[in-house]
PDB file of C-alpha atoms in Angstrom:
ATOM      1  CA  UNK A   1      24.655 -35.247  58.587  1.00  0.00           C
ATOM      2  CA  UNK A   2      23.484 -33.426  61.705  1.00  0.00           C
ATOM      3  CA  UNK A   3      23.956 -29.685  61.907  1.00  0.00           C
ATOM      4  CA  UNK A   4      27.154 -28.587  63.620  1.00  0.00           C
ATOM      5  CA  UNK A   5      26.609 -28.238  67.360  1.00  0.00           C
ATOM      6  CA  UNK A   6      23.125 -29.701  67.184  1.00  0.00           C
ATOM      7  CA  UNK A   7      21.923 -33.023  68.564  1.00  0.00           C
ATOM      8  CA  UNK A   8      21.344 -35.933  66.272  1.00  0.00           C
ATOM      9  CA  UNK A   9      17.924 -35.750  64.649  1.00  0.00           C
ATOM     10  CA  UNK A  10      17.556 -31.983  64.832  1.00  0.00           C
ATOM     11  CA  UNK A  11      18.183 -30.510  61.391  1.00  0.00           C
ATOM     12  CA  UNK A  12      19.662 -33.833  60.313  1.00  0.00           C
ATOM     13  CA  UNK A  13      19.527 -35.276  56.823  1.00  0.00           C
ATOM     14  CA  UNK A  14      19.092 -39.025  56.568  1.00  0.00           C
ATOM     15  CA  UNK A  15      21.249 -40.340  53.689  1.00  0.00           C
ATOM     16  CA  UNK A  16      19.416 -42.228  50.981  1.00  0.00           C
ATOM     17  CA  UNK A  17      20.209 -43.970  47.700  1.00  0.00           C
ATOM     18  CA  UNK A  18      17.812 -44.584  44.815  1.00  0.00           C
ATOM     19  CA  UNK A  19      18.650 -46.737  41.809  1.00  0.00           C
ATOM     20  CA  UNK A  20      17.165 -45.248  38.638  1.00  0.00           C
ATOM     21  CA  UNK A  21      18.994 -46.965  35.808  1.00  0.00           C
ATOM     22  CA  UNK A  22      17.633 -50.338  34.759  1.00  0.00           C
ATOM     23  CA  UNK A  23      20.106 -50.979  31.923  1.00  0.00           C
ATOM     24  CA  UNK A  24      23.261 -49.556  30.350  1.00  0.00           C
ATOM     25  CA  UNK A  25      25.750 -47.232  32.017  1.00  0.00           C
ATOM     26  CA  UNK A  26      24.366 -43.750  31.317  1.00  0.00           C
ATOM     27  CA  UNK A  27      24.296 -41.358  34.269  1.00  0.00           C
ATOM     28  CA  UNK A  28      20.845 -40.076  35.307  1.00  0.00           C
ATOM     29  CA  UNK A  29      20.466 -36.293  35.037  1.00  0.00           C
ATOM     30  CA  UNK A  30      18.294 -34.349  37.464  1.00  0.00           C
ATOM     31  CA  UNK A  31      16.833 -30.906  38.130  1.00  0.00           C
ATOM     32  CA  UNK A  32      15.225 -29.519  41.270  1.00  0.00           C
ATOM     33  CA  UNK A  33      12.058 -27.466  41.527  1.00  0.00           C
ATOM     34  CA  UNK A  34      11.197 -25.214  44.437  1.00  0.00           C
ATOM     35  CA  UNK A  35      12.626 -25.231  47.938  1.00  0.00           C
ATOM     36  CA  UNK A  36      12.867 -28.963  48.553  1.00  0.00           C
ATOM     37  CA  UNK A  37       9.685 -29.528  46.591  1.00  0.00           C
ATOM     38  CA  UNK A  38      10.761 -32.248  44.181  1.00  0.00           C
ATOM     39  CA  UNK A  39      13.618 -33.706  42.216  1.00  0.00           C
ATOM     40  CA  UNK A  40      12.943 -34.628  38.577  1.00  0.00           C
ATOM     41  CA  UNK A  41      15.315 -36.990  36.815  1.00  0.00           C
ATOM     42  CA  UNK A  42      15.745 -38.535  33.387  1.00  0.00           C
ATOM     43  CA  UNK A  43      17.456 -41.889  32.995  1.00  0.00           C
ATOM     44  CA  UNK A  44      18.083 -43.860  29.822  1.00  0.00           C
ATOM     45  CA  UNK A  45      15.988 -47.022  29.858  1.00  0.00           C
ATOM     46  CA  UNK A  46      13.794 -45.688  32.663  1.00  0.00           C
ATOM     47  CA  UNK A  47      12.235 -42.438  31.436  1.00  0.00           C
ATOM     48  CA  UNK A  48      11.285 -39.484  33.614  1.00  0.00           C
ATOM     49  CA  UNK A  49      10.851 -39.839  37.380  1.00  0.00           C
ATOM     50  CA  UNK A  50       9.921 -37.620  40.308  1.00  0.00           C
ATOM     51  CA  UNK A  51      11.812 -38.209  43.555  1.00  0.00           C
ATOM     52  CA  UNK A  52      11.015 -36.994  47.056  1.00  0.00           C
ATOM     53  CA  UNK A  53      14.268 -35.285  48.097  1.00  0.00           C
ATOM     54  CA  UNK A  54      13.609 -36.016  51.780  1.00  0.00           C
ATOM     55  CA  UNK A  55      13.862 -39.797  51.537  1.00  0.00           C
ATOM     56  CA  UNK A  56      14.634 -40.701  47.906  1.00  0.00           C
ATOM     57  CA  UNK A  57      11.220 -42.258  47.325  1.00  0.00           C
ATOM     58  CA  UNK A  58      10.149 -42.405  43.670  1.00  0.00           C
ATOM     59  CA  UNK A  59       6.808 -40.562  43.599  1.00  0.00           C
ATOM     60  CA  UNK A  60       6.107 -41.445  39.970  1.00  0.00           C
ATOM     61  CA  UNK A  61       7.853 -42.831  36.916  1.00  0.00           C
ATOM     62  CA  UNK A  62       6.813 -42.178  33.311  1.00  0.00           C
ATOM     63  CA  UNK A  63       8.073 -44.313  30.460  1.00  0.00           C
ATOM     64  CA  UNK A  64       7.968 -43.100  26.877  1.00  0.00           C
ATOM     65  CA  UNK A  65       9.208 -44.140  23.459  1.00  0.00           C
ATOM     66  CA  UNK A  66      12.358 -42.125  24.127  1.00  0.00           C
ATOM     67  CA  UNK A  67      12.932 -43.880  27.488  1.00  0.00           C
ATOM     68  CA  UNK A  68      14.756 -40.907  28.955  1.00  0.00           C
ATOM     69  CA  UNK A  69      17.783 -39.076  27.691  1.00  0.00           C
ATOM     70  CA  UNK A  70      20.944 -37.174  28.422  1.00  0.00           C
ATOM     71  CA  UNK A  71      19.243 -33.926  29.425  1.00  0.00           C
ATOM     72  CA  UNK A  72      17.590 -33.061  32.724  1.00  0.00           C
ATOM     73  CA  UNK A  73      13.835 -32.441  32.764  1.00  0.00           C
ATOM     74  CA  UNK A  74      12.688 -28.812  32.669  1.00  0.00           C
ATOM     75  CA  UNK A  75      10.051 -27.457  35.045  1.00  0.00           C
ATOM     76  CA  UNK A  76       8.142 -24.672  33.302  1.00  0.00           C
ATOM     77  CA  UNK A  77       4.566 -23.438  33.223  1.00  0.00           C
ATOM     78  CA  UNK A  78       3.382 -25.873  35.951  1.00  0.00           C
ATOM     79  CA  UNK A  79       4.427 -28.918  33.921  1.00  0.00           C
ATOM     80  CA  UNK A  80       7.537 -31.112  33.771  1.00  0.00           C
ATOM     81  CA  UNK A  81       9.095 -31.266  30.322  1.00  0.00           C
ATOM     82  CA  UNK A  82      11.403 -33.984  29.033  1.00  0.00           C
ATOM     83  CA  UNK A  83      12.922 -34.285  25.572  1.00  0.00           C
ATOM     84  CA  UNK A  84      13.758 -37.484  23.735  1.00  0.00           C
ATOM     85  CA  UNK A  85      15.834 -38.475  20.706  1.00  0.00           C
ATOM     86  CA  UNK A  86      12.641 -38.584  18.612  1.00  0.00           C
ATOM     87  CA  UNK A  87      12.558 -34.766  18.596  1.00  0.00           C
ATOM     88  CA  UNK A  88       9.478 -34.431  20.822  1.00  0.00           C
ATOM     89  CA  UNK A  89       9.134 -32.489  24.049  1.00  0.00           C
ATOM     90  CA  UNK A  90       6.840 -34.348  26.454  1.00  0.00           C
ATOM     91  CA  UNK A  91       4.917 -32.582  29.208  1.00  0.00           C
ATOM     92  CA  UNK A  92       3.936 -34.418  32.398  1.00  0.00           C
ATOM     93  CA  UNK A  93       1.669 -33.474  35.278  1.00  0.00           C
ATOM     94  CA  UNK A  94       4.114 -32.802  38.151  1.00  0.00           C
ATOM     95  CA  UNK A  95       1.807 -34.364  40.761  1.00  0.00           C
ATOM     96  CA  UNK A  96       0.487 -37.449  38.970  1.00  0.00           C
ATOM     97  CA  UNK A  97       3.145 -38.013  36.321  1.00  0.00           C
ATOM     98  CA  UNK A  98       0.478 -38.422  33.652  1.00  0.00           C
ATOM     99  CA  UNK A  99       1.254 -37.267  30.110  1.00  0.00           C
ATOM    100  CA  UNK A 100      -0.224 -33.864  29.272  1.00  0.00           C
ATOM    101  CA  UNK A 101       0.940 -33.331  25.694  1.00  0.00           C
ATOM    102  CA  UNK A 102       3.697 -33.875  23.132  1.00  0.00           C
ATOM    103  CA  UNK A 103       5.260 -30.980  21.251  1.00  0.00           C
ATOM    104  CA  UNK A 104       7.250 -31.631  18.090  1.00  0.00           C
ATOM    105  CA  UNK A 105      10.488 -29.680  17.905  1.00  0.00           C
ATOM    106  CA  UNK A 106      12.614 -28.550  15.000  1.00  0.00           C
ATOM    107  CA  UNK A 107      15.574 -28.754  17.355  1.00  0.00           C
ATOM    108  CA  UNK A 108      17.452 -31.422  19.254  1.00  0.00           C
ATOM    109  CA  UNK A 109      16.153 -31.888  22.841  1.00  0.00           C
ATOM    110  CA  UNK A 110      19.443 -30.630  24.244  1.00  0.00           C
ATOM    111  CA  UNK A 111      18.971 -27.342  22.389  1.00  0.00           C
ATOM    112  CA  UNK A 112      15.889 -26.406  24.445  1.00  0.00           C
ATOM    113  CA  UNK A 113      16.687 -23.722  27.006  1.00  0.00           C
ATOM    114  CA  UNK A 114      14.333 -22.717  29.864  1.00  0.00           C
ATOM    115  CA  UNK A 115      13.780 -18.953  30.146  1.00  0.00           C
ATOM    116  CA  UNK A 116      11.159 -18.194  32.783  1.00  0.00           C
ATOM    117  CA  UNK A 117       7.742 -19.230  31.462  1.00  0.00           C
ATOM    118  CA  UNK A 118       9.166 -19.709  27.959  1.00  0.00           C
ATOM    119  CA  UNK A 119      11.304 -22.378  26.336  1.00  0.00           C
ATOM    120  CA  UNK A 120      13.809 -21.391  23.665  1.00  0.00           C
ATOM    121  CA  UNK A 121      14.537 -24.026  21.021  1.00  0.00           C
ATOM    122  CA  UNK A 122      17.354 -23.557  18.502  1.00  0.00           C
ATOM    123  CA  UNK A 123      17.040 -25.432  15.206  1.00  0.00           C
ATOM    124  CA  UNK A 124      19.994 -26.636  13.159  1.00  0.00           C
ATOM    125  CA  UNK A 125      19.497 -23.734  10.744  1.00  0.00           C
ATOM    126  CA  UNK A 126      19.810 -21.236  13.607  1.00  0.00           C
ATOM    127  CA  UNK A 127      16.118 -20.342  13.882  1.00  0.00           C
ATOM    128  CA  UNK A 128      15.017 -19.704  17.464  1.00  0.00           C
ATOM    129  CA  UNK A 129      11.494 -20.695  18.511  1.00  0.00           C
ATOM    130  CA  UNK A 130      10.016 -19.589  21.833  1.00  0.00           C
ATOM    131  CA  UNK A 131       7.376 -21.911  23.257  1.00  0.00           C
ATOM    132  CA  UNK A 132       4.985 -21.226  26.105  1.00  0.00           C
ATOM    133  CA  UNK A 133       5.959 -23.656  28.854  1.00  0.00           C
ATOM    134  CA  UNK A 134       2.377 -24.186  30.020  1.00  0.00           C
ATOM    135  CA  UNK A 135       0.640 -24.776  26.671  1.00  0.00           C
ATOM    136  CA  UNK A 136       3.456 -25.564  24.242  1.00  0.00           C
ATOM    137  CA  UNK A 137       2.147 -22.828  21.931  1.00  0.00           C
ATOM    138  CA  UNK A 138       4.631 -20.869  19.873  1.00  0.00           C
ATOM    139  CA  UNK A 139       5.282 -17.343  21.188  1.00  0.00           C
ATOM    140  CA  UNK A 140       7.661 -16.219  18.443  1.00  0.00           C
ATOM    141  CA  UNK A 141       9.995 -17.687  15.856  1.00  0.00           C
ATOM    142  CA  UNK A 142      12.885 -16.021  14.047  1.00  0.00           C
ATOM    143  CA  UNK A 143      16.618 -16.170  13.398  1.00  0.00           C
ATOM    144  CA  UNK A 144      18.862 -13.910  15.455  1.00  0.00           C
ATOM    145  CA  UNK A 145      20.610 -11.379  13.228  1.00  0.00           C
ATOM    146  CA  UNK A 146      24.337 -11.983  12.956  1.00  0.00           C
ATOM    147  CA  UNK A 147      24.167 -15.549  14.260  1.00  0.00           C
ATOM    148  CA  UNK A 148      24.608 -18.770  12.287  1.00  0.00           C
ATOM    149  CA  UNK A 149      23.539 -21.103  15.108  1.00  0.00           C
ATOM    150  CA  UNK A 150      23.443 -19.495  18.561  1.00  0.00           C
ATOM    151  CA  UNK A 151      23.431 -21.197  21.948  1.00  0.00           C
ATOM    152  CA  UNK A 152      21.724 -19.888  25.075  1.00  0.00           C
ATOM    153  CA  UNK A 153      23.670 -20.037  28.333  1.00  0.00           C
ATOM    154  CA  UNK A 154      21.900 -17.705  30.743  1.00  0.00           C
ATOM    155  CA  UNK A 155      18.481 -16.309  31.639  1.00  0.00           C
ATOM    156  CA  UNK A 156      17.992 -13.356  33.986  1.00  0.00           C
ATOM    157  CA  UNK A 157      14.573 -13.458  35.607  1.00  0.00           C
ATOM    158  CA  UNK A 158      14.755  -9.850  36.795  1.00  0.00           C
ATOM    159  CA  UNK A 159      15.078  -8.386  33.312  1.00  0.00           C
ATOM    160  CA  UNK A 160      13.461 -11.224  31.354  1.00  0.00           C
ATOM    161  CA  UNK A 161      16.523 -11.358  29.101  1.00  0.00           C
ATOM    162  CA  UNK A 162      18.029 -14.554  27.698  1.00  0.00           C
ATOM    163  CA  UNK A 163      21.652 -14.367  26.562  1.00  0.00           C
ATOM    164  CA  UNK A 164      22.649 -16.029  23.291  1.00  0.00           C
ATOM    165  CA  UNK A 165      26.276 -16.457  22.296  1.00  0.00           C
ATOM    166  CA  UNK A 166      28.262 -17.833  19.377  1.00  0.00           C
ATOM    167  CA  UNK A 167      32.020 -18.209  19.018  1.00  0.00           C
ATOM    168  CA  UNK A 168      33.667 -17.116  15.786  1.00  0.00           C
ATOM    169  CA  UNK A 169      35.204 -20.096  13.898  1.00  0.00           C
ATOM    170  CA  UNK A 170      38.648 -18.521  14.380  1.00  0.00           C
ATOM    171  CA  UNK A 171      38.131 -18.237  18.144  1.00  0.00           C
ATOM    172  CA  UNK A 172      39.016 -14.548  18.018  1.00  0.00           C
ATOM    173  CA  UNK A 173      35.646 -13.226  19.168  1.00  0.00           C
ATOM    174  CA  UNK A 174      32.209 -14.082  20.532  1.00  0.00           C
ATOM    175  CA  UNK A 175      28.907 -12.571  19.408  1.00  0.00           C
ATOM    176  CA  UNK A 176      26.618 -11.986  22.409  1.00  0.00           C
ATOM    177  CA  UNK A 177      22.923 -11.099  22.043  1.00  0.00           C
ATOM    178  CA  UNK A 178      20.474 -10.214  24.811  1.00  0.00           C
ATOM    179  CA  UNK A 179      16.943 -11.274  23.820  1.00  0.00           C
ATOM    180  CA  UNK A 180      13.634 -10.667  25.568  1.00  0.00           C
ATOM    181  CA  UNK A 181      12.417 -14.234  26.047  1.00  0.00           C
ATOM    182  CA  UNK A 182       8.749 -13.321  25.920  1.00  0.00           C
ATOM    183  CA  UNK A 183       8.724 -11.183  22.776  1.00  0.00           C
ATOM    184  CA  UNK A 184      11.924 -12.028  20.896  1.00  0.00           C
ATOM    185  CA  UNK A 185      12.972  -8.371  20.865  1.00  0.00           C
ATOM    186  CA  UNK A 186      16.750  -7.922  20.859  1.00  0.00           C
ATOM    187  CA  UNK A 187      17.796  -5.625  23.698  1.00  0.00           C
ATOM    188  CA  UNK A 188      21.445  -5.375  22.632  1.00  0.00           C
ATOM    189  CA  UNK A 189      24.123  -7.197  20.663  1.00  0.00           C
ATOM    190  CA  UNK A 190      27.897  -6.918  20.909  1.00  0.00           C
ATOM    191  CA  UNK A 191      30.910  -8.756  19.503  1.00  0.00           C
ATOM    192  CA  UNK A 192      33.520  -9.198  22.236  1.00  0.00           C
ATOM    193  CA  UNK A 193      37.113 -10.343  21.896  1.00  0.00           C
ATOM    194  CA  UNK A 194      37.945 -13.904  22.885  1.00  0.00           C
ATOM    195  CA  UNK A 195      36.151 -17.202  23.453  1.00  0.00           C
ATOM    196  CA  UNK A 196      33.518 -16.180  25.986  1.00  0.00           C
ATOM    197  CA  UNK A 197      30.544 -17.808  27.721  1.00  0.00           C
ATOM    198  CA  UNK A 198      27.875 -15.884  29.683  1.00  0.00           C
ATOM    199  CA  UNK A 199      27.657 -17.143  33.278  1.00  0.00           C
ATOM    200  CA  UNK A 200      25.813 -14.517  35.338  1.00  0.00           C
ATOM    201  CA  UNK A 201      24.518 -10.973  35.635  1.00  0.00           C
ATOM    202  CA  UNK A 202      25.798  -8.337  38.062  1.00  0.00           C
ATOM    203  CA  UNK A 203      24.940  -4.766  38.896  1.00  0.00           C
ATOM    204  CA  UNK A 204      22.441  -2.898  36.742  1.00  0.00           C
ATOM    205  CA  UNK A 205      22.043  -5.231  33.780  1.00  0.00           C
ATOM    206  CA  UNK A 206      25.754  -5.975  33.406  1.00  0.00           C
ATOM    207  CA  UNK A 207      26.844  -9.345  32.070  1.00  0.00           C
ATOM    208  CA  UNK A 208      29.666 -11.534  33.395  1.00  0.00           C
ATOM    209  CA  UNK A 209      31.349 -14.012  31.049  1.00  0.00           C
ATOM    210  CA  UNK A 210      34.211 -16.494  31.342  1.00  0.00           C
ATOM    211  CA  UNK A 211      37.094 -16.166  28.851  1.00  0.00           C
ATOM    212  CA  UNK A 212      39.176 -19.141  27.690  1.00  0.00           C
ATOM    213  CA  UNK A 213      42.837 -19.070  26.685  1.00  0.00           C
ATOM    214  CA  UNK A 214      44.541 -20.983  23.852  1.00  0.00           C
ATOM    215  CA  UNK A 215      44.520 -24.140  26.008  1.00  0.00           C
ATOM    216  CA  UNK A 216      40.746 -23.908  26.532  1.00  0.00           C
ATOM    217  CA  UNK A 217      41.250 -23.067  30.214  1.00  0.00           C
ATOM    218  CA  UNK A 218      39.446 -20.135  31.833  1.00  0.00           C
ATOM    219  CA  UNK A 219      41.967 -17.349  32.407  1.00  0.00           C
ATOM    220  CA  UNK A 220      39.756 -14.264  32.770  1.00  0.00           C
ATOM    221  CA  UNK A 221      36.320 -12.980  33.588  1.00  0.00           C
ATOM    222  CA  UNK A 222      34.764 -10.286  31.422  1.00  0.00           C
ATOM    223  CA  UNK A 223      32.199  -7.861  32.846  1.00  0.00           C
ATOM    224  CA  UNK A 224      30.298  -6.081  30.096  1.00  0.00           C
ATOM    225  CA  UNK A 225      28.144  -2.999  30.693  1.00  0.00           C
ATOM    226  CA  UNK A 226      25.696  -2.582  27.759  1.00  0.00           C
ATOM    227  CA  UNK A 227      24.799   0.986  28.800  1.00  0.00           C
ATOM    228  CA  UNK A 228      28.365   2.223  28.314  1.00  0.00           C
ATOM    229  CA  UNK A 229      29.737  -0.475  26.011  1.00  0.00           C
ATOM    230  CA  UNK A 230      32.680  -1.022  28.370  1.00  0.00           C
ATOM    231  CA  UNK A 231      34.027  -4.577  28.674  1.00  0.00           C
ATOM    232  CA  UNK A 232      36.234  -4.823  31.776  1.00  0.00           C
ATOM    233  CA  UNK A 233      38.558  -7.828  31.957  1.00  0.00           C
ATOM    234  CA  UNK A 234      39.373  -9.422  35.309  1.00  0.00           C
ATOM    235  CA  UNK A 235      42.479 -11.619  35.125  1.00  0.00           C
ATOM    236  CA  UNK A 236      42.300 -14.716  37.324  1.00  0.00           C
ATOM    237  CA  UNK A 237      45.309 -15.512  39.530  1.00  0.00           C
ATOM    238  CA  UNK A 238      45.499 -18.959  37.903  1.00  0.00           C
ATOM    239  CA  UNK A 239      43.649 -20.769  35.130  1.00  0.00           C
ATOM    240  CA  UNK A 240      40.688 -23.041  35.816  1.00  0.00           C
ATOM    241  CA  UNK A 241      39.564 -26.077  33.846  1.00  0.00           C
ATOM    242  CA  UNK A 242      35.895 -25.769  32.850  1.00  0.00           C
ATOM    243  CA  UNK A 243      34.741 -23.855  35.931  1.00  0.00           C
ATOM    244  CA  UNK A 244      31.121 -23.521  36.933  1.00  0.00           C
ATOM    245  CA  UNK A 245      30.202 -20.146  38.393  1.00  0.00           C
ATOM    246  CA  UNK A 246      27.677 -18.544  40.702  1.00  0.00           C
ATOM    247  CA  UNK A 247      27.543 -14.888  41.736  1.00  0.00           C
ATOM    248  CA  UNK A 248      26.483 -12.879  44.784  1.00  0.00           C
ATOM    249  CA  UNK A 249      26.571  -9.156  44.085  1.00  0.00           C
ATOM    250  CA  UNK A 250      29.937  -8.383  42.507  1.00  0.00           C
ATOM    251  CA  UNK A 251      31.593 -11.584  43.745  1.00  0.00           C
ATOM    252  CA  UNK A 252      31.959 -14.585  41.448  1.00  0.00           C
ATOM    253  CA  UNK A 253      32.589 -18.042  42.889  1.00  0.00           C
ATOM    254  CA  UNK A 254      34.243 -20.379  40.391  1.00  0.00           C
ATOM    255  CA  UNK A 255      34.692 -24.121  40.912  1.00  0.00           C
ATOM    256  CA  UNK A 256      37.044 -25.844  38.473  1.00  0.00           C
ATOM    257  CA  UNK A 257      37.050 -29.511  37.479  1.00  0.00           C
ATOM    258  CA  UNK A 258      40.114 -30.170  39.615  1.00  0.00           C
ATOM    259  CA  UNK A 259      38.346 -28.952  42.760  1.00  0.00           C
ATOM    260  CA  UNK A 260      39.812 -25.434  42.920  1.00  0.00           C
ATOM    261  CA  UNK A 261      37.315 -22.970  44.363  1.00  0.00           C
ATOM    262  CA  UNK A 262      38.044 -19.301  43.747  1.00  0.00           C
ATOM    263  CA  UNK A 263      36.228 -16.159  44.936  1.00  0.00           C
ATOM    264  CA  UNK A 264      36.787 -13.131  42.690  1.00  0.00           C
ATOM    265  CA  UNK A 265      35.610  -9.530  43.003  1.00  0.00           C
ATOM    266  CA  UNK A 266      34.461  -8.543  39.497  1.00  0.00           C
ATOM    267  CA  UNK A 267      34.336  -4.849  40.424  1.00  0.00           C
ATOM    268  CA  UNK A 268      38.159  -4.534  40.419  1.00  0.00           C
ATOM    269  CA  UNK A 269      40.729  -4.855  37.647  1.00  0.00           C
ATOM    270  CA  UNK A 270      41.920  -8.362  38.438  1.00  0.00           C
ATOM    271  CA  UNK A 271      45.011 -10.163  39.662  1.00  0.00           C
ATOM    272  CA  UNK A 272      45.849 -10.210  43.375  1.00  0.00           C
ATOM    273  CA  UNK A 273      43.354  -7.449  44.168  1.00  0.00           C
ATOM    274  CA  UNK A 274      40.472  -9.326  42.563  1.00  0.00           C
ATOM    275  CA  UNK A 275      41.099 -12.578  44.431  1.00  0.00           C
ATOM    276  CA  UNK A 276      39.202 -12.667  47.720  1.00  0.00           C
ATOM    277  CA  UNK A 277      40.081 -16.224  48.704  1.00  0.00           C
ATOM    278  CA  UNK A 278      40.746 -19.678  47.312  1.00  0.00           C
ATOM    279  CA  UNK A 279      40.187 -23.211  48.535  1.00  0.00           C
ATOM    280  CA  UNK A 280      41.399 -26.556  47.232  1.00  0.00           C
ATOM    281  CA  UNK A 281      38.458 -28.848  47.900  1.00  0.00           C
ATOM    282  CA  UNK A 282      40.184 -32.003  46.654  1.00  0.00           C
ATOM    283  CA  UNK A 283      37.022 -32.923  44.745  1.00  0.00           C
ATOM    284  CA  UNK A 284      37.744 -34.229  41.260  1.00  0.00           C
ATOM    285  CA  UNK A 285      34.177 -34.212  39.967  1.00  0.00           C
ATOM    286  CA  UNK A 286      31.890 -31.686  41.619  1.00  0.00           C
ATOM    287  CA  UNK A 287      28.429 -30.267  41.105  1.00  0.00           C
ATOM    288  CA  UNK A 288      27.856 -26.604  40.311  1.00  0.00           C
ATOM    289  CA  UNK A 289      28.260 -24.357  43.373  1.00  0.00           C
ATOM    290  CA  UNK A 290      25.013 -23.197  44.979  1.00  0.00           C
ATOM    291  CA  UNK A 291      24.505 -20.131  47.156  1.00  0.00           C
ATOM    292  CA  UNK A 292      22.372 -20.711  50.243  1.00  0.00           C
ATOM    293  CA  UNK A 293      20.961 -18.620  53.049  1.00  0.00           C
ATOM    294  CA  UNK A 294      23.265 -16.991  55.559  1.00  0.00           C
ATOM    295  CA  UNK A 295      26.111 -16.550  53.124  1.00  0.00           C
ATOM    296  CA  UNK A 296      26.771 -20.266  52.750  1.00  0.00           C
ATOM    297  CA  UNK A 297      28.234 -21.733  49.574  1.00  0.00           C
ATOM    298  CA  UNK A 298      27.521 -25.385  48.867  1.00  0.00           C
TER     299      UNK A 298
END
């Protein structure tokens, strides 16, 4: 589409379509790297591919014994990493698509979480292994105290902290641990009430989490300040089904599965005062919201 008010061809994006799947009905999963630099996708039956986002051209395609999977490739340490069902993490040269190395994992490929220059892999027994994204070498390996089998949901590049969480079997609380991705040192750990998932950071090292109700809908946001130990709860004006969130300053933008887009100020107590605006997009299946330049939300 051409930019509003601009002539055709100036700032325009030419639509394109690229068929990746050669068999089956699995949906390809993709991840971007850099400002329009490349799009890396994994497709069952096809493997890992690099696409030029300008025109959809396939720059390279790499087949492997795993033939792609259900998890998007990870760009870390100047290589492109893709996991397969055989438990190996394969590294490809981002320019040529040639195989660089294979790294055996003690974790399922979907349990590998990118955290800056490190990759965090969680084994079935709960042990966390940090791998160097460039070399595949192990940086540290240990269980996280208090956790049975944690998941990682968020990495903050400014602080270098990765946030692990684990719901209690009863659903009454969530154990949250902030871990330095490079060293494995635990910065803080706190058990918070409710079924929570870390979604973003705000302010000076504060953590924002979504909170689900008994129907598994998101009814609140929780803003936790580790320095003071205060967990402020921001009630949403209505519940959202599986929202994806992005933050700018104190404002959280939540997009639910039904297309409801809600802007919430996390610095206030909640309710009508917290709601800045809402929009029904009418989109039944949307991507995660992305903040762009000039205050635009895509």
